[in-house]
Short mmCIF file of C-alpha atoms in Angstrom, two decimals:
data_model
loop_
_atom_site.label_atom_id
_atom_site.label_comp_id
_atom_site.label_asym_id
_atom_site.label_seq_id
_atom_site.Cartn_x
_atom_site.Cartn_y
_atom_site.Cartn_z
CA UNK A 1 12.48 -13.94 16.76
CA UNK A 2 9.09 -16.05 18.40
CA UNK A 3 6.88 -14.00 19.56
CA UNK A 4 6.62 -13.84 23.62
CA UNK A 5 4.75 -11.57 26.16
CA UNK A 6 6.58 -11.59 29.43
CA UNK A 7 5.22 -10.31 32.93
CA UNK A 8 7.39 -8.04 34.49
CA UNK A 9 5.83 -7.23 37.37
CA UNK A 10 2.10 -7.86 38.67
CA UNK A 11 0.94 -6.29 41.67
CA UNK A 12 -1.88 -3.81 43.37
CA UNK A 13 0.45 -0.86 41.66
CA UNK A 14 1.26 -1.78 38.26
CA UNK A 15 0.77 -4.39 35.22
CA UNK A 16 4.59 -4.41 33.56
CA UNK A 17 4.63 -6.02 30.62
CA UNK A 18 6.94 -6.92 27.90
CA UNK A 19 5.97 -7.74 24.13
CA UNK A 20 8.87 -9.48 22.12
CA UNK A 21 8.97 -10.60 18.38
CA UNK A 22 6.82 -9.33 15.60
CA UNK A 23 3.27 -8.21 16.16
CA UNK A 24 1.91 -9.41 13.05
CA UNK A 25 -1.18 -11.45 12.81
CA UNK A 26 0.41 -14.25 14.11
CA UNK A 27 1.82 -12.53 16.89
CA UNK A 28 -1.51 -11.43 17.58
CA UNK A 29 -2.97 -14.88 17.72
CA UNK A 30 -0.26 -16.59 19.73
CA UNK A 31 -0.32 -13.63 22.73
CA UNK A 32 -4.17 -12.11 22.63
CA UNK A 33 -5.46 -13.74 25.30
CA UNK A 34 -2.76 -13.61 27.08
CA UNK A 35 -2.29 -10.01 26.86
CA UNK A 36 -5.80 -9.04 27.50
CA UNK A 37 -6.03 -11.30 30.77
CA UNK A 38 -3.07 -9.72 32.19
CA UNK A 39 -3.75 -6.26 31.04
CA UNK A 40 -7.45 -5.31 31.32
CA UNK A 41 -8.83 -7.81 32.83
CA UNK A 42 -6.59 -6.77 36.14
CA UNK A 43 -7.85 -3.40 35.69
CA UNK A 44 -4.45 -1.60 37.15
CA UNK A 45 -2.36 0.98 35.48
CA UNK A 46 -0.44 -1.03 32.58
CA UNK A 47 2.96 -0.15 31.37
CA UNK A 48 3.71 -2.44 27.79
CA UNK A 49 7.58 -2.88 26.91
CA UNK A 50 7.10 -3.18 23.15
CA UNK A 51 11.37 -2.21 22.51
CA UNK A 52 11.75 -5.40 21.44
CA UNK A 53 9.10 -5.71 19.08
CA UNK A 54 10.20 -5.70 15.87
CA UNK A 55 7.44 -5.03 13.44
CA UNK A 56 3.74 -4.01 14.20
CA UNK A 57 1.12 -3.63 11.78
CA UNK A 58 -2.64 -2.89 12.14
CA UNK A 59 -4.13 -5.99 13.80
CA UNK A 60 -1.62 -5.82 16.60
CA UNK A 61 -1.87 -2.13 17.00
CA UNK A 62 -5.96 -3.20 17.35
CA UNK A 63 -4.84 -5.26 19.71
CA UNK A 64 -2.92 -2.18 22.05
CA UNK A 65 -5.73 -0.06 21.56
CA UNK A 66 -7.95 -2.75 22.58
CA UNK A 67 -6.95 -3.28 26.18
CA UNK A 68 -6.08 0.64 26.57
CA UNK A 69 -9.98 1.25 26.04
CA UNK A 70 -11.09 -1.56 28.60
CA UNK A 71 -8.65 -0.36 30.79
CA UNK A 72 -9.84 3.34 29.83
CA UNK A 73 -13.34 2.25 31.12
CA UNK A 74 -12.11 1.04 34.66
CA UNK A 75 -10.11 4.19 35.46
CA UNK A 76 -6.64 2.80 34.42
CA UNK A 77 -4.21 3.93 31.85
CA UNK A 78 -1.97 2.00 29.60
CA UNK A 79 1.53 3.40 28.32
CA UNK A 80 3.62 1.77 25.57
CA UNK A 81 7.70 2.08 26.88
CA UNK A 82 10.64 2.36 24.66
CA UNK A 83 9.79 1.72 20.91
CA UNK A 84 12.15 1.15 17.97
CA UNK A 85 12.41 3.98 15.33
CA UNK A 86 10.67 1.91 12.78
CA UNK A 87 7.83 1.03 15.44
CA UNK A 88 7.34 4.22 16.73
CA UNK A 89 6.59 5.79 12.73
CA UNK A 90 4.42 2.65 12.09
CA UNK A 91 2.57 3.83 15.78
CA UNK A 92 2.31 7.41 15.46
CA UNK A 93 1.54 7.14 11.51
CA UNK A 94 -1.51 5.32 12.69
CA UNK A 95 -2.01 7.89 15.42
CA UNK A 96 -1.87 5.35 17.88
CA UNK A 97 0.39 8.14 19.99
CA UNK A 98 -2.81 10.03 20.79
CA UNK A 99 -4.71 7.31 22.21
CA UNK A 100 -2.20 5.46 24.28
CA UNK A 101 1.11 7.52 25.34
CA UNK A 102 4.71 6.69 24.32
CA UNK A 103 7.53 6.79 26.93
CA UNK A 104 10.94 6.09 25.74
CA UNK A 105 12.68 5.85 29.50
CA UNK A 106 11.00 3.77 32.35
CA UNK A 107 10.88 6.90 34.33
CA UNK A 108 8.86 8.58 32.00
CA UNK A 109 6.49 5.96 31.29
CA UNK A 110 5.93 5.64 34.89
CA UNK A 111 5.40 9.40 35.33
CA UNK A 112 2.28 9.30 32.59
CA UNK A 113 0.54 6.21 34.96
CA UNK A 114 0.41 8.42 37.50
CA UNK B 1 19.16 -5.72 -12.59
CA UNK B 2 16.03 -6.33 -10.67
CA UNK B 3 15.17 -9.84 -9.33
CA UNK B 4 11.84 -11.09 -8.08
CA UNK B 5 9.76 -13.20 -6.12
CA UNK B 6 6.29 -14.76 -7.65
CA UNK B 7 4.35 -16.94 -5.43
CA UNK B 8 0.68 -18.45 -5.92
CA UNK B 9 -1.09 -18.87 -2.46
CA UNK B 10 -3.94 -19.98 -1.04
CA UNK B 11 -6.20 -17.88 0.75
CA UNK B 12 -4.91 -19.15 4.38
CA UNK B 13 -3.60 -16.95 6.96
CA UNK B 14 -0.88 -19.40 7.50
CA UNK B 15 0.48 -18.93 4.14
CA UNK B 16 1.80 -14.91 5.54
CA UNK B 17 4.60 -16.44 7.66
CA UNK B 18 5.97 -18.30 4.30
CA UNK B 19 5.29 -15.14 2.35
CA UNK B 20 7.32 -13.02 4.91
CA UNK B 21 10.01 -15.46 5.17
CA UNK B 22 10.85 -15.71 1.36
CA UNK B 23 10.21 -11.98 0.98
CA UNK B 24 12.57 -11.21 3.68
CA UNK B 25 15.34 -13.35 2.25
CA UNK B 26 14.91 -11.87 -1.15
CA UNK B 27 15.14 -8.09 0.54
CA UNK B 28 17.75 -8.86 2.68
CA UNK B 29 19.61 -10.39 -0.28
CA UNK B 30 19.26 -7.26 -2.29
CA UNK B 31 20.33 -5.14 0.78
CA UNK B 32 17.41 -3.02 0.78
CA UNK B 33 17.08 -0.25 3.63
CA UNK B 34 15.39 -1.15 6.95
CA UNK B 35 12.76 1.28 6.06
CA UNK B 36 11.96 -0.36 2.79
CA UNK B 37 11.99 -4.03 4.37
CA UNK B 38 9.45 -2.90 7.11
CA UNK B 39 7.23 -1.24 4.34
CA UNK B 40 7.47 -4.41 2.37
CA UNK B 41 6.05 -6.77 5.29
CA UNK B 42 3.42 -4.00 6.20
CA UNK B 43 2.25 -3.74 2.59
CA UNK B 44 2.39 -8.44 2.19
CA UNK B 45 0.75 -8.23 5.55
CA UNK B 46 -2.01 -5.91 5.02
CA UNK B 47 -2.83 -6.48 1.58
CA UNK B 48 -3.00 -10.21 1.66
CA UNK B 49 -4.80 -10.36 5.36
CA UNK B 50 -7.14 -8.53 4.06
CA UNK B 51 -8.16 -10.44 0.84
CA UNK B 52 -7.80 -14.02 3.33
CA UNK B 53 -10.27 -12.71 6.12
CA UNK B 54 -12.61 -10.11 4.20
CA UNK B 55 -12.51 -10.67 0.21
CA UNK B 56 -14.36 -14.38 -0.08
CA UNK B 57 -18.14 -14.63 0.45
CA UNK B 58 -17.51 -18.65 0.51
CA UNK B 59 -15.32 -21.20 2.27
CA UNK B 60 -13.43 -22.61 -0.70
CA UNK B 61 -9.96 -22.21 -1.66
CA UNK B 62 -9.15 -19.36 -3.67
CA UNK B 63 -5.36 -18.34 -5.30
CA UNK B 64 -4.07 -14.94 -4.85
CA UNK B 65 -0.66 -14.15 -7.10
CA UNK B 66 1.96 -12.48 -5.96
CA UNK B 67 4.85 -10.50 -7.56
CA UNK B 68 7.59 -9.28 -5.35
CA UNK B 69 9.73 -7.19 -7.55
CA UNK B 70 13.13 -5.69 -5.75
CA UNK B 71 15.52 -3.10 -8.10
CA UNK B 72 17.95 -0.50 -7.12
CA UNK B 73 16.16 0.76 -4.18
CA UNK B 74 12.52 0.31 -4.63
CA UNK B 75 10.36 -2.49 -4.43
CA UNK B 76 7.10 -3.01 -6.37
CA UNK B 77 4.49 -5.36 -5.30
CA UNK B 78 1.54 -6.92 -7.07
CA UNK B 79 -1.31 -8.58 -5.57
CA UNK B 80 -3.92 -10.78 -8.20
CA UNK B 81 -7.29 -12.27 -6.33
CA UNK B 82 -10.74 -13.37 -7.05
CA UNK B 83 -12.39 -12.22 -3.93
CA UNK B 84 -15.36 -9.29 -4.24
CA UNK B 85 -14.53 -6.49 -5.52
CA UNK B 86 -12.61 -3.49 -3.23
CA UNK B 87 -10.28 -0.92 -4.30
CA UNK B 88 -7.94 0.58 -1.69
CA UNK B 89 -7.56 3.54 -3.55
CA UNK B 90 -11.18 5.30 -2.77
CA UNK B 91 -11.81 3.58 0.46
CA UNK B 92 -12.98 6.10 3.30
CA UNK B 93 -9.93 7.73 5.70
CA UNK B 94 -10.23 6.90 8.70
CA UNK B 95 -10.54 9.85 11.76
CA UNK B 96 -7.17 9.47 13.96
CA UNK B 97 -9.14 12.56 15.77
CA UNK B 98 -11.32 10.22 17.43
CA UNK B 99 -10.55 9.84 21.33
CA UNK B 100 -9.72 6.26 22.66
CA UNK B 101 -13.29 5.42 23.55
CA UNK B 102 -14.32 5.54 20.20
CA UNK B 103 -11.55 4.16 18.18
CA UNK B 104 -12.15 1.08 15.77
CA UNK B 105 -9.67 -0.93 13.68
CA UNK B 106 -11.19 -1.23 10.87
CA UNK B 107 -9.64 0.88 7.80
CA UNK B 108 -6.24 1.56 9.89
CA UNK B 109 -4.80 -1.34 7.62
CA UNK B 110 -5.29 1.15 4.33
CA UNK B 111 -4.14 3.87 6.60
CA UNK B 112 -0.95 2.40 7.13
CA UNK B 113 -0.46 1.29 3.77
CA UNK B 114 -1.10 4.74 2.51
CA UNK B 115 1.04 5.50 4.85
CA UNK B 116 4.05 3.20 4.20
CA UNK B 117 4.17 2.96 0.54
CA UNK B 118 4.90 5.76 -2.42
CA UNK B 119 2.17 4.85 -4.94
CA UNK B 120 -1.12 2.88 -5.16
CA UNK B 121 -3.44 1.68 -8.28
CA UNK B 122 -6.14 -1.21 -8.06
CA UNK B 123 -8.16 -2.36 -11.21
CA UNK B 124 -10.61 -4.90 -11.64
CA UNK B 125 -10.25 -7.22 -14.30
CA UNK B 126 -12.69 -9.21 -14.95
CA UNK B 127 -13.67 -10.88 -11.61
CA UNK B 128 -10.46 -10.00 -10.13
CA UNK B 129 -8.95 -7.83 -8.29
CA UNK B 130 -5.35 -6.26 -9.31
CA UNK B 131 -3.38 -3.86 -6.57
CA UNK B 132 -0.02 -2.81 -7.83
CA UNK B 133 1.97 -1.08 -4.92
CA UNK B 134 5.03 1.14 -5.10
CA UNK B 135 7.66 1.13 -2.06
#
């Protein structure tokens, strides 16, 4: 699968995001500045789709952490929604789970914004 | 039986989506598990991203060797460069304790790999270096 990053929604609320492909270096390069102009850089509480990523490795989990400490520094909090099994042990072996929270249902994920 | 991949590469980033695509073919050919396939692509990924954008003090090309090898379950992977000398094995741990504000990236590649894969050596021959990986 290409990589793509697809805007959800973009409002005063909410940044909804959605991360598709493999978040490998490559994946980094083709969506960076993308992602980090409509995630910090609107400074609002950020909620990244990554269920349809299919791998992540360190350089795109620099990438996540990234934009949650910008957005850290302007009061707003970033939550990653719904990833695969694989994902989610590549992101919570790098302890990426304590940084930036994990939501598995929308709901949820919107809950932890708050 | 086993079967395996070896592959000579040059040390440019854009050689990883090539690497992935044969190694994936070769994996899914040997029906490994998902969890060994996504082990495999973090360990090509990490290792030989790592060598491309921190092991050469110069601008030339360089080779890096590869050996893939897939059995019964297991995969075994061997990485041969030239870059400056760095073993994998001692570097530091890095401190997932560390709040948000003061998180960095660098070292959470060898975490991972640590992580990910069942055994680790590195040796330096010569002026190279040699990282055999166990998955």
């Amino acid at each position: 699968m290409a990589m793509r990053f697809v805007i959800i929604r973009a409002d005063d609320a909410i940044t909804h995001v959605a991360i598709l492909g493999r978040l490998d270096i490559h994946g980094v390069q083709t969506i960076q500045d993308q992602f980090v102009i409509q995630t910090t850089v609107r400074r609002k509480a950020t909620l990244v789709d990554v269920s349809q990523v299919t791998f992540i490795a360190s350089l795109g989990m620099g990438m996540l952490v990234n934009a949650a400490k910008g957005l850290q520094r302007q009061g707003a909090k970033m939550v990653l929604l719904g990833p695969s099994t694989l994902v989610r042990h590549a992101l919570e072996s790098a302890g990426i789970h304590q940084v930036i929270p994990i939501a598995n249902e929308e709901s949820a994920a919107l809950e932890l914004l708050r | 039986m086993h079967e395996e991949l070896r592959l000579t590469i040059p040390n440019d980033l854009q050689e990883l989506e090539r690497v992935n695509e044969l190694a994936g073919a070769l994996l899914e050919r040997r029906g490994v598990s998902e969890r060994i396939v996504y082990a495999t692509h973090l360990a090509l990924e990490e290792v030989l991203s790592n060598v491309i954008r921190h092991g050469y003090e110069d601008t030339c090309r360089h080779e890096i060797a590869l050996v893939l090898r897939v059995d019964e379950g297991s995969v075994e992977l061997e990485v041969l460069d030239d870059g400056r000398e760095f073993d994998p094995v001692s570097a530091p741990e890095v401190d997932l304790a560390l709040p948000l504000a003061r998180r960095r990236p660098g070292g959470l590649g060898i975490h991972l790999l640590r992580q990910f894969v069942s055994e680790i050596r590195y040796e330096r021959i010569g002026d190279r270096n040699l990282l055999w990986l166990r998955i």
